[in-house]
Amino acid sequence: MQVSANKEPESKPVSNEQIKADTSISDGPKVSAFSLASIRAKKALEESNKSYVKEELQLPTQSFSETEMLLHWTKYAKRLGEKGFRIMESLLLINDPVLNGVAITLELPNQGSKLDFEKELNGLLGHLKGHLHNHDITIEVIVNESIQSKKNFNDQDRYNRLHEINPNIDLLRTTFGLDLNV
């Protein structure tokens, strides 16, 4: 008698009934889709789904001042800067936001800045809502692409600009006897 090592195991033919029996999911009694039992089961399933309705929570809505909002705004911006998100930090600090009730308005210089800001908007809103204890806060972003830059052309224009910033520059000019044709 010779035994061959390369002999493959014989496969047995499998009937359709065995496949259906093996893939049967439920171990309980079969219920027809059109029977009263299936209708009762469907109603019970719908009732159980209704019981998982999320309850309405009363979220805090305390009033807050613009200075409190600015304080938490800058804290959040500084924290982002420490984490390495310098662009977002600069976007938050580029302009002071304006508070109108619970709506915060921020003016950004271009559309690209607005898109970058909106990526991190949820984190900022979560921070402000949590620290100011008001969950009605909304943030509106306005794009203002008309950037006006004052150009100083000559010495007189530069002096006038410095005088607008600090009127005490006149005292400095007279104290040191600076000769500027004013």
Short mmCIF file of C-alpha atoms in Angstrom, two decimals:
data_model
loop_
_atom_site.label_atom_id
_atom_site.label_comp_id
_atom_site.label_asym_id
_atom_site.label_seq_id
_atom_site.Cartn_x
_atom_site.Cartn_y
_atom_site.Cartn_z
CA MET A 1 0.00 0.00 0.00
CA GLN A 2 1.40 3.36 -1.00
CA VAL A 3 0.58 6.55 0.78
CA SER A 4 1.20 9.68 -1.15
CA ALA A 5 2.09 12.85 0.73
CA ASN A 6 0.78 15.09 -2.03
CA LYS A 7 -2.76 13.85 -1.80
CA GLU A 8 -5.24 16.67 -1.24
CA PRO A 9 -8.13 16.21 1.15
CA GLU A 10 -11.36 15.41 -0.56
CA SER A 11 -13.97 18.15 -0.56
CA LYS A 12 -17.51 17.20 0.23
CA PRO A 13 -20.35 18.68 -1.77
CA VAL A 14 -22.41 21.16 0.29
CA SER A 15 -26.12 21.55 -0.28
CA ASN A 16 -28.02 24.85 -0.31
CA GLU A 17 -29.93 23.86 2.83
CA GLN A 18 -26.69 23.52 4.80
CA ILE A 19 -25.54 26.98 3.64
CA LYS A 20 -28.86 28.55 4.69
CA ALA A 21 -28.69 26.83 8.06
CA ASP A 22 -25.11 28.01 8.66
CA THR A 23 -25.80 31.64 7.73
CA SER A 24 -28.95 31.93 9.79
CA ILE A 25 -28.51 34.91 12.12
CA SER A 26 -31.28 34.51 14.62
CA ASP A 27 -31.68 31.46 16.80
CA GLY A 28 -35.31 32.32 17.63
CA PRO A 29 -38.38 31.26 15.74
CA LYS A 30 -38.72 32.47 12.18
CA VAL A 31 -41.24 35.26 11.74
CA SER A 32 -42.78 36.10 8.42
CA ALA A 33 -42.45 39.70 7.31
CA PHE A 34 -46.20 39.90 6.84
CA SER A 35 -47.30 38.26 10.07
CA LEU A 36 -48.77 39.91 13.15
CA ALA A 37 -45.72 38.87 15.16
CA SER A 38 -43.39 40.78 12.82
CA ILE A 39 -45.62 43.86 13.02
CA ARG A 40 -45.53 43.69 16.84
CA ALA A 41 -41.74 43.23 16.75
CA LYS A 42 -41.37 46.25 14.45
CA LYS A 43 -43.56 48.40 16.75
CA ALA A 44 -41.54 47.30 19.79
CA LEU A 45 -38.33 48.26 17.97
CA GLU A 46 -39.73 51.69 17.10
CA GLU A 47 -40.82 52.23 20.72
CA SER A 48 -37.37 51.31 21.99
CA ASN A 49 -35.80 53.76 19.52
CA LYS A 50 -38.10 56.53 20.71
CA SER A 51 -36.98 56.05 24.29
CA TYR A 52 -33.44 57.13 23.35
CA VAL A 53 -34.46 60.68 22.42
CA LYS A 54 -31.87 63.12 23.74
CA GLU A 55 -33.15 65.30 26.54
CA GLU A 56 -33.15 69.07 26.14
CA LEU A 57 -30.52 70.52 28.45
CA GLN A 58 -30.70 73.97 29.94
CA LEU A 59 -27.30 75.41 29.06
CA PRO A 60 -26.03 78.46 30.96
CA THR A 61 -26.59 81.89 29.43
CA GLN A 62 -24.94 84.32 31.82
CA SER A 63 -24.28 87.85 30.64
CA PHE A 64 -20.69 88.99 30.14
CA SER A 65 -18.86 92.18 29.26
CA GLU A 66 -16.70 92.95 26.26
CA THR A 67 -13.59 93.13 28.44
CA GLU A 68 -14.21 89.62 29.80
CA MET A 69 -14.68 88.37 26.26
CA LEU A 70 -11.47 90.08 25.10
CA LEU A 71 -9.58 88.62 28.06
CA HIS A 72 -10.60 85.04 27.21
CA TRP A 73 -10.11 85.73 23.48
CA THR A 74 -6.47 86.75 24.02
CA LYS A 75 -5.85 83.88 26.46
CA TYR A 76 -7.05 81.43 23.81
CA ALA A 77 -4.88 83.12 21.16
CA LYS A 78 -1.79 82.96 23.40
CA ARG A 79 -2.45 79.29 24.15
CA LEU A 80 -2.65 78.55 20.42
CA GLY A 81 0.64 80.38 19.93
CA GLU A 82 2.30 78.28 22.63
CA LYS A 83 1.05 75.12 20.90
CA GLY A 84 2.61 76.24 17.62
CA PHE A 85 -0.45 77.58 15.80
CA ARG A 86 1.13 80.97 15.06
CA ILE A 87 -1.07 81.76 12.06
CA MET A 88 -4.25 81.24 14.05
CA GLU A 89 -2.83 83.29 16.91
CA SER A 90 -2.09 86.19 14.57
CA LEU A 91 -5.57 85.96 13.03
CA LEU A 92 -7.16 86.19 16.48
CA LEU A 93 -5.00 89.14 17.50
CA ILE A 94 -5.06 91.03 14.16
CA ASN A 95 -8.13 93.04 15.20
CA ASP A 96 -10.09 93.30 18.40
CA PRO A 97 -13.47 91.59 18.07
CA VAL A 98 -16.60 93.65 18.64
CA LEU A 99 -19.36 92.39 20.93
CA ASN A 100 -23.02 92.99 20.00
CA GLY A 101 -25.14 91.22 22.63
CA VAL A 102 -23.97 87.61 22.32
CA ALA A 103 -22.77 88.00 18.72
CA ILE A 104 -19.04 88.56 18.30
CA THR A 105 -17.91 90.23 15.08
CA LEU A 106 -14.34 89.87 13.84
CA GLU A 107 -12.93 91.70 10.84
CA LEU A 108 -10.28 89.85 8.81
CA PRO A 109 -8.19 91.20 5.91
CA ASN A 110 -8.95 88.57 3.23
CA GLN A 111 -10.92 85.46 2.30
CA GLY A 112 -7.97 83.11 2.92
CA SER A 113 -7.71 84.34 6.50
CA LYS A 114 -11.42 83.75 6.91
CA LEU A 115 -11.08 80.14 5.73
CA ASP A 116 -8.17 79.50 8.13
CA PHE A 117 -10.12 81.09 10.97
CA GLU A 118 -13.25 79.03 10.29
CA LYS A 119 -11.22 75.80 10.59
CA GLU A 120 -10.51 76.59 14.24
CA LEU A 121 -13.83 78.31 14.96
CA ASN A 122 -15.32 75.41 16.93
CA GLY A 123 -12.40 75.31 19.36
CA LEU A 124 -12.65 79.04 19.98
CA LEU A 125 -16.42 78.88 20.44
CA GLY A 126 -16.08 76.01 22.89
CA HIS A 127 -13.49 77.94 24.89
CA LEU A 128 -15.57 81.12 25.02
CA LYS A 129 -18.83 79.31 25.81
CA GLY A 130 -17.19 77.38 28.64
CA HIS A 131 -15.30 80.26 30.24
CA LEU A 132 -17.97 82.93 29.80
CA HIS A 133 -20.78 80.53 30.82
CA ASN A 134 -22.95 81.50 27.87
CA HIS A 135 -23.87 78.95 25.20
CA ASP A 136 -25.68 81.45 22.96
CA ILE A 137 -22.42 83.01 21.73
CA THR A 138 -21.97 83.24 17.97
CA ILE A 139 -19.02 84.52 15.94
CA GLU A 140 -19.45 86.38 12.66
CA VAL A 141 -16.49 86.96 10.36
CA ILE A 142 -16.39 89.98 8.07
CA VAL A 143 -13.82 90.21 5.27
CA ASN A 144 -12.55 93.75 4.68
CA GLU A 145 -10.10 93.75 1.80
CA SER A 146 -9.84 97.53 1.58
CA ILE A 147 -6.69 98.08 3.59
CA GLN A 148 -5.80 101.74 3.81
CA SER A 149 -2.21 102.53 4.43
CA LYS A 150 -1.13 106.05 5.12
CA LYS A 151 2.03 106.86 3.23
CA ASN A 152 4.23 109.62 4.54
CA PHE A 153 5.84 111.38 1.63
CA ASN A 154 7.93 114.18 3.13
CA ASP A 155 9.20 115.41 6.49
CA GLN A 156 6.13 117.54 7.12
CA ASP A 157 3.78 114.59 6.52
CA ARG A 158 5.85 112.38 8.82
CA TYR A 159 5.85 115.03 11.54
CA ASN A 160 2.07 115.50 11.24
CA ARG A 161 1.56 111.74 11.52
CA LEU A 162 3.75 111.53 14.63
CA HIS A 163 1.89 114.55 16.06
CA GLU A 164 -1.43 112.67 15.53
CA ILE A 165 -0.05 109.70 17.45
CA ASN A 166 1.55 111.71 20.26
CA PRO A 167 0.90 115.46 20.64
CA ASN A 168 3.85 115.73 23.06
CA ILE A 169 6.20 115.61 20.06
CA ASP A 170 5.87 119.41 19.94
CA LEU A 171 7.45 119.59 23.39
CA LEU A 172 10.30 117.37 22.19
CA ARG A 173 10.84 119.58 19.12
CA THR A 174 10.96 122.81 21.12
CA THR A 175 13.09 121.36 23.94
CA PHE A 176 15.87 120.24 21.64
CA GLY A 177 15.50 123.16 19.24
CA LEU A 178 14.80 121.02 16.22
CA ASP A 179 14.32 123.06 13.10
CA LEU A 180 11.38 121.71 11.25
CA ASN A 181 9.36 124.10 9.17
CA VAL A 182 6.01 123.57 10.81
#
